[in-house]
Amino acid sequence: MTGTDVDGLINQGIKAANSGDTAYALECLEQAVKLRSTPRAWTYLAFCLAKERKQIDYAIKICEEAIRKDPRSSSHYLNLGRINLLAGRRTDAIRLFRQGLLYERNLQIEAELRRLGLRKPPVIGFLGREHLLNKYLGIMLTKLRLR
């Protein structure tokens, strides 16, 4: 298989993963990483493994290793964030998405953050978000457009 074939396989896998067809992406990326190991291909493979085979811990290790090798690629943070969402770790996912945006603009990360619907911090920081004062002050300040 030539270099362009491997690139095509990686691109097909990434495109399929981003469109939600992680089963097909898994097939493409498993073949591709056998032929050429790149951090980007590995992180997308890790996301597919987490989604399709529920191998969350293994997928996280793969992504963390890719980030060590190539820390400035936002796609690594995107995939690690997605894996954390699958594991139910919403706060960690948001932190990773934001960290990825520090390196480069990534429309997929921005879409994930919009989908998650980020909330503003509580009005009174030392009280919990559910506290009545925070709840009603937040509503009132929002209606007055002060927040």
PDB file of C-alpha atoms in Angstrom:
ATOM      1  CA  MET A   1       0.000   0.000   0.000  1.00  0.00           C
ATOM      2  CA  THR A   2       1.403   3.410  -0.920  1.00  0.00           C
ATOM      3  CA  GLY A   3       1.699   6.468   1.326  1.00  0.00           C
ATOM      4  CA  THR A   4      -1.255   8.170  -0.326  1.00  0.00           C
ATOM      5  CA  ASP A   5      -3.410   5.077   0.260  1.00  0.00           C
ATOM      6  CA  VAL A   6      -2.584   5.198   3.967  1.00  0.00           C
ATOM      7  CA  ASP A   7      -3.328   8.939   4.057  1.00  0.00           C
ATOM      8  CA  GLY A   8      -6.632   8.272   2.334  1.00  0.00           C
ATOM      9  CA  LEU A   9      -7.463   5.541   4.834  1.00  0.00           C
ATOM     10  CA  ILE A  10      -6.655   7.857   7.748  1.00  0.00           C
ATOM     11  CA  ASN A  11      -8.731  10.673   6.230  1.00  0.00           C
ATOM     12  CA  GLN A  12     -11.656   8.312   5.592  1.00  0.00           C
ATOM     13  CA  GLY A  13     -11.493   7.120   9.192  1.00  0.00           C
ATOM     14  CA  ILE A  14     -11.364  10.658  10.583  1.00  0.00           C
ATOM     15  CA  LYS A  15     -14.232  11.785   8.377  1.00  0.00           C
ATOM     16  CA  ALA A  16     -16.329   8.779   9.417  1.00  0.00           C
ATOM     17  CA  ALA A  17     -15.558   9.339  13.116  1.00  0.00           C
ATOM     18  CA  ASN A  18     -16.532  13.007  12.892  1.00  0.00           C
ATOM     19  CA  SER A  19     -19.782  12.154  11.129  1.00  0.00           C
ATOM     20  CA  GLY A  20     -20.714   9.575  13.768  1.00  0.00           C
ATOM     21  CA  ASP A  21     -19.922   6.365  11.870  1.00  0.00           C
ATOM     22  CA  THR A  22     -17.410   5.139  14.425  1.00  0.00           C
ATOM     23  CA  ALA A  23     -17.741   1.473  13.419  1.00  0.00           C
ATOM     24  CA  TYR A  24     -16.479   2.186   9.885  1.00  0.00           C
ATOM     25  CA  ALA A  25     -13.907   4.643  11.239  1.00  0.00           C
ATOM     26  CA  LEU A  26     -12.602   1.947  13.567  1.00  0.00           C
ATOM     27  CA  GLU A  27     -12.015  -0.412  10.627  1.00  0.00           C
ATOM     28  CA  CYS A  28     -10.187   2.236   8.581  1.00  0.00           C
ATOM     29  CA  LEU A  29      -8.053   3.507  11.431  1.00  0.00           C
ATOM     30  CA  GLU A  30      -7.072   0.049  12.688  1.00  0.00           C
ATOM     31  CA  GLN A  31      -5.707  -0.741   9.214  1.00  0.00           C
ATOM     32  CA  ALA A  32      -4.048   2.663   8.908  1.00  0.00           C
ATOM     33  CA  VAL A  33      -2.141   2.621  12.203  1.00  0.00           C
ATOM     34  CA  LYS A  34      -0.695  -0.795  11.326  1.00  0.00           C
ATOM     35  CA  LEU A  35       0.839   0.794   8.239  1.00  0.00           C
ATOM     36  CA  ARG A  36       1.755   4.212   9.630  1.00  0.00           C
ATOM     37  CA  SER A  37       1.562   5.321  13.225  1.00  0.00           C
ATOM     38  CA  THR A  38       0.643   9.002  13.656  1.00  0.00           C
ATOM     39  CA  PRO A  39      -0.611  10.632  16.861  1.00  0.00           C
ATOM     40  CA  ARG A  40      -3.666  12.045  15.054  1.00  0.00           C
ATOM     41  CA  ALA A  41      -4.714   8.634  13.710  1.00  0.00           C
ATOM     42  CA  TRP A  42      -4.204   7.078  17.138  1.00  0.00           C
ATOM     43  CA  THR A  43      -6.419   9.614  18.932  1.00  0.00           C
ATOM     44  CA  TYR A  44      -9.255   9.084  16.464  1.00  0.00           C
ATOM     45  CA  LEU A  45      -8.767   5.331  16.814  1.00  0.00           C
ATOM     46  CA  ALA A  46      -8.913   5.753  20.602  1.00  0.00           C
ATOM     47  CA  PHE A  47     -12.224   7.637  20.350  1.00  0.00           C
ATOM     48  CA  CYS A  48     -13.652   4.863  18.160  1.00  0.00           C
ATOM     49  CA  LEU A  49     -12.429   2.171  20.571  1.00  0.00           C
ATOM     50  CA  ALA A  50     -14.096   3.975  23.461  1.00  0.00           C
ATOM     51  CA  LYS A  51     -17.337   4.463  21.565  1.00  0.00           C
ATOM     52  CA  GLU A  52     -17.632   1.049  19.894  1.00  0.00           C
ATOM     53  CA  ARG A  53     -15.846  -1.310  22.282  1.00  0.00           C
ATOM     54  CA  LYS A  54     -16.184   0.654  25.540  1.00  0.00           C
ATOM     55  CA  GLN A  55     -12.400   0.510  26.115  1.00  0.00           C
ATOM     56  CA  ILE A  56     -12.356   3.846  27.948  1.00  0.00           C
ATOM     57  CA  ASP A  57      -9.194   3.441  30.048  1.00  0.00           C
ATOM     58  CA  TYR A  58      -7.154   2.147  27.116  1.00  0.00           C
ATOM     59  CA  ALA A  59      -8.443   4.965  24.895  1.00  0.00           C
ATOM     60  CA  ILE A  60      -7.482   7.584  27.475  1.00  0.00           C
ATOM     61  CA  LYS A  61      -3.942   6.159  27.661  1.00  0.00           C
ATOM     62  CA  ILE A  62      -3.633   6.300  23.875  1.00  0.00           C
ATOM     63  CA  CYS A  63      -4.744   9.936  23.761  1.00  0.00           C
ATOM     64  CA  GLU A  64      -2.483  10.978  26.622  1.00  0.00           C
ATOM     65  CA  GLU A  65       0.474   9.398  24.833  1.00  0.00           C
ATOM     66  CA  ALA A  66      -0.434  11.219  21.606  1.00  0.00           C
ATOM     67  CA  ILE A  67      -0.626  14.508  23.515  1.00  0.00           C
ATOM     68  CA  ARG A  68       2.847  13.854  24.974  1.00  0.00           C
ATOM     69  CA  LYS A  69       4.192  13.328  21.447  1.00  0.00           C
ATOM     70  CA  ASP A  70       2.283  16.219  19.819  1.00  0.00           C
ATOM     71  CA  PRO A  71       0.926  18.595  22.501  1.00  0.00           C
ATOM     72  CA  ARG A  72      -0.139  21.398  20.147  1.00  0.00           C
ATOM     73  CA  SER A  73      -2.771  19.555  18.108  1.00  0.00           C
ATOM     74  CA  SER A  74      -6.315  20.431  19.104  1.00  0.00           C
ATOM     75  CA  SER A  75      -7.682  17.207  17.582  1.00  0.00           C
ATOM     76  CA  HIS A  76      -5.994  15.222  20.376  1.00  0.00           C
ATOM     77  CA  TYR A  77      -7.831  17.284  22.990  1.00  0.00           C
ATOM     78  CA  LEU A  78     -11.068  16.941  21.016  1.00  0.00           C
ATOM     79  CA  ASN A  79     -10.874  13.153  21.068  1.00  0.00           C
ATOM     80  CA  LEU A  80      -9.734  12.906  24.679  1.00  0.00           C
ATOM     81  CA  GLY A  81     -12.583  15.235  25.621  1.00  0.00           C
ATOM     82  CA  ARG A  82     -15.073  13.085  23.709  1.00  0.00           C
ATOM     83  CA  ILE A  83     -13.781   9.990  25.488  1.00  0.00           C
ATOM     84  CA  ASN A  84     -14.209  11.730  28.839  1.00  0.00           C
ATOM     85  CA  LEU A  85     -17.795  12.576  27.882  1.00  0.00           C
ATOM     86  CA  LEU A  86     -18.420   8.899  27.111  1.00  0.00           C
ATOM     87  CA  ALA A  87     -17.009   8.072  30.558  1.00  0.00           C
ATOM     88  CA  GLY A  88     -19.355  10.606  32.197  1.00  0.00           C
ATOM     89  CA  ARG A  89     -16.563  13.043  33.094  1.00  0.00           C
ATOM     90  CA  ARG A  90     -18.152  16.242  31.798  1.00  0.00           C
ATOM     91  CA  THR A  91     -15.952  18.655  33.762  1.00  0.00           C
ATOM     92  CA  ASP A  92     -12.751  17.000  32.527  1.00  0.00           C
ATOM     93  CA  ALA A  93     -14.083  17.032  28.965  1.00  0.00           C
ATOM     94  CA  ILE A  94     -14.830  20.757  29.097  1.00  0.00           C
ATOM     95  CA  ARG A  95     -11.361  21.449  30.508  1.00  0.00           C
ATOM     96  CA  LEU A  96      -9.766  19.434  27.701  1.00  0.00           C
ATOM     97  CA  PHE A  97     -11.849  21.131  25.018  1.00  0.00           C
ATOM     98  CA  ARG A  98     -10.814  24.538  26.326  1.00  0.00           C
ATOM     99  CA  GLN A  99      -7.191  23.456  26.492  1.00  0.00           C
ATOM    100  CA  GLY A 100      -7.328  22.348  22.853  1.00  0.00           C
ATOM    101  CA  LEU A 101      -8.695  25.733  21.820  1.00  0.00           C
ATOM    102  CA  LEU A 102      -5.642  27.392  23.362  1.00  0.00           C
ATOM    103  CA  TYR A 103      -3.449  25.816  20.664  1.00  0.00           C
ATOM    104  CA  GLU A 104      -5.604  26.342  17.593  1.00  0.00           C
ATOM    105  CA  ARG A 105      -9.147  27.085  16.542  1.00  0.00           C
ATOM    106  CA  ASN A 106     -11.148  23.901  16.116  1.00  0.00           C
ATOM    107  CA  LEU A 107     -14.748  24.098  14.914  1.00  0.00           C
ATOM    108  CA  GLN A 108     -15.541  20.636  16.265  1.00  0.00           C
ATOM    109  CA  ILE A 109     -14.418  21.596  19.762  1.00  0.00           C
ATOM    110  CA  GLU A 110     -16.478  24.779  19.555  1.00  0.00           C
ATOM    111  CA  ALA A 111     -19.501  22.719  18.462  1.00  0.00           C
ATOM    112  CA  GLU A 112     -18.999  20.280  21.366  1.00  0.00           C
ATOM    113  CA  LEU A 113     -18.837  23.162  23.843  1.00  0.00           C
ATOM    114  CA  ARG A 114     -22.000  24.729  22.382  1.00  0.00           C
ATOM    115  CA  ARG A 115     -23.757  21.364  22.536  1.00  0.00           C
ATOM    116  CA  LEU A 116     -22.806  21.000  26.192  1.00  0.00           C
ATOM    117  CA  GLY A 117     -24.288  24.435  26.971  1.00  0.00           C
ATOM    118  CA  LEU A 118     -21.795  25.979  29.339  1.00  0.00           C
ATOM    119  CA  ARG A 119     -23.195  27.679  32.418  1.00  0.00           C
ATOM    120  CA  LYS A 120     -22.044  30.876  34.047  1.00  0.00           C
ATOM    121  CA  PRO A 121     -20.468  30.656  37.504  1.00  0.00           C
ATOM    122  CA  PRO A 122     -22.788  31.134  40.516  1.00  0.00           C
ATOM    123  CA  VAL A 123     -23.449  34.760  41.518  1.00  0.00           C
ATOM    124  CA  ILE A 124     -22.273  34.115  45.071  1.00  0.00           C
ATOM    125  CA  GLY A 125     -19.238  31.880  44.685  1.00  0.00           C
ATOM    126  CA  PHE A 126     -19.074  30.407  48.187  1.00  0.00           C
ATOM    127  CA  LEU A 127     -22.671  29.145  47.978  1.00  0.00           C
ATOM    128  CA  GLY A 128     -23.641  26.152  45.882  1.00  0.00           C
ATOM    129  CA  ARG A 129     -25.216  26.605  42.468  1.00  0.00           C
ATOM    130  CA  GLU A 130     -28.503  25.130  43.766  1.00  0.00           C
ATOM    131  CA  HIS A 131     -28.745  27.585  46.689  1.00  0.00           C
ATOM    132  CA  LEU A 132     -31.883  29.749  46.506  1.00  0.00           C
ATOM    133  CA  LEU A 133     -29.918  33.019  46.671  1.00  0.00           C
ATOM    134  CA  ASN A 134     -27.748  32.014  43.726  1.00  0.00           C
ATOM    135  CA  LYS A 135     -30.717  30.731  41.774  1.00  0.00           C
ATOM    136  CA  TYR A 136     -32.935  33.782  42.126  1.00  0.00           C
ATOM    137  CA  LEU A 137     -30.136  36.377  41.956  1.00  0.00           C
ATOM    138  CA  GLY A 138     -28.964  34.739  38.742  1.00  0.00           C
ATOM    139  CA  ILE A 139     -32.466  34.832  37.261  1.00  0.00           C
ATOM    140  CA  MET A 140     -32.984  38.445  38.320  1.00  0.00           C
ATOM    141  CA  LEU A 141     -29.603  39.656  37.031  1.00  0.00           C
ATOM    142  CA  THR A 142     -30.148  37.873  33.742  1.00  0.00           C
ATOM    143  CA  LYS A 143     -33.559  39.511  33.283  1.00  0.00           C
ATOM    144  CA  LEU A 144     -32.026  42.900  34.053  1.00  0.00           C
ATOM    145  CA  ARG A 145     -29.277  42.081  31.532  1.00  0.00           C
ATOM    146  CA  LEU A 146     -26.606  42.685  34.133  1.00  0.00           C
ATOM    147  CA  ARG A 147     -25.203  39.232  33.745  1.00  0.00           C
TER     148      ARG A 147
END
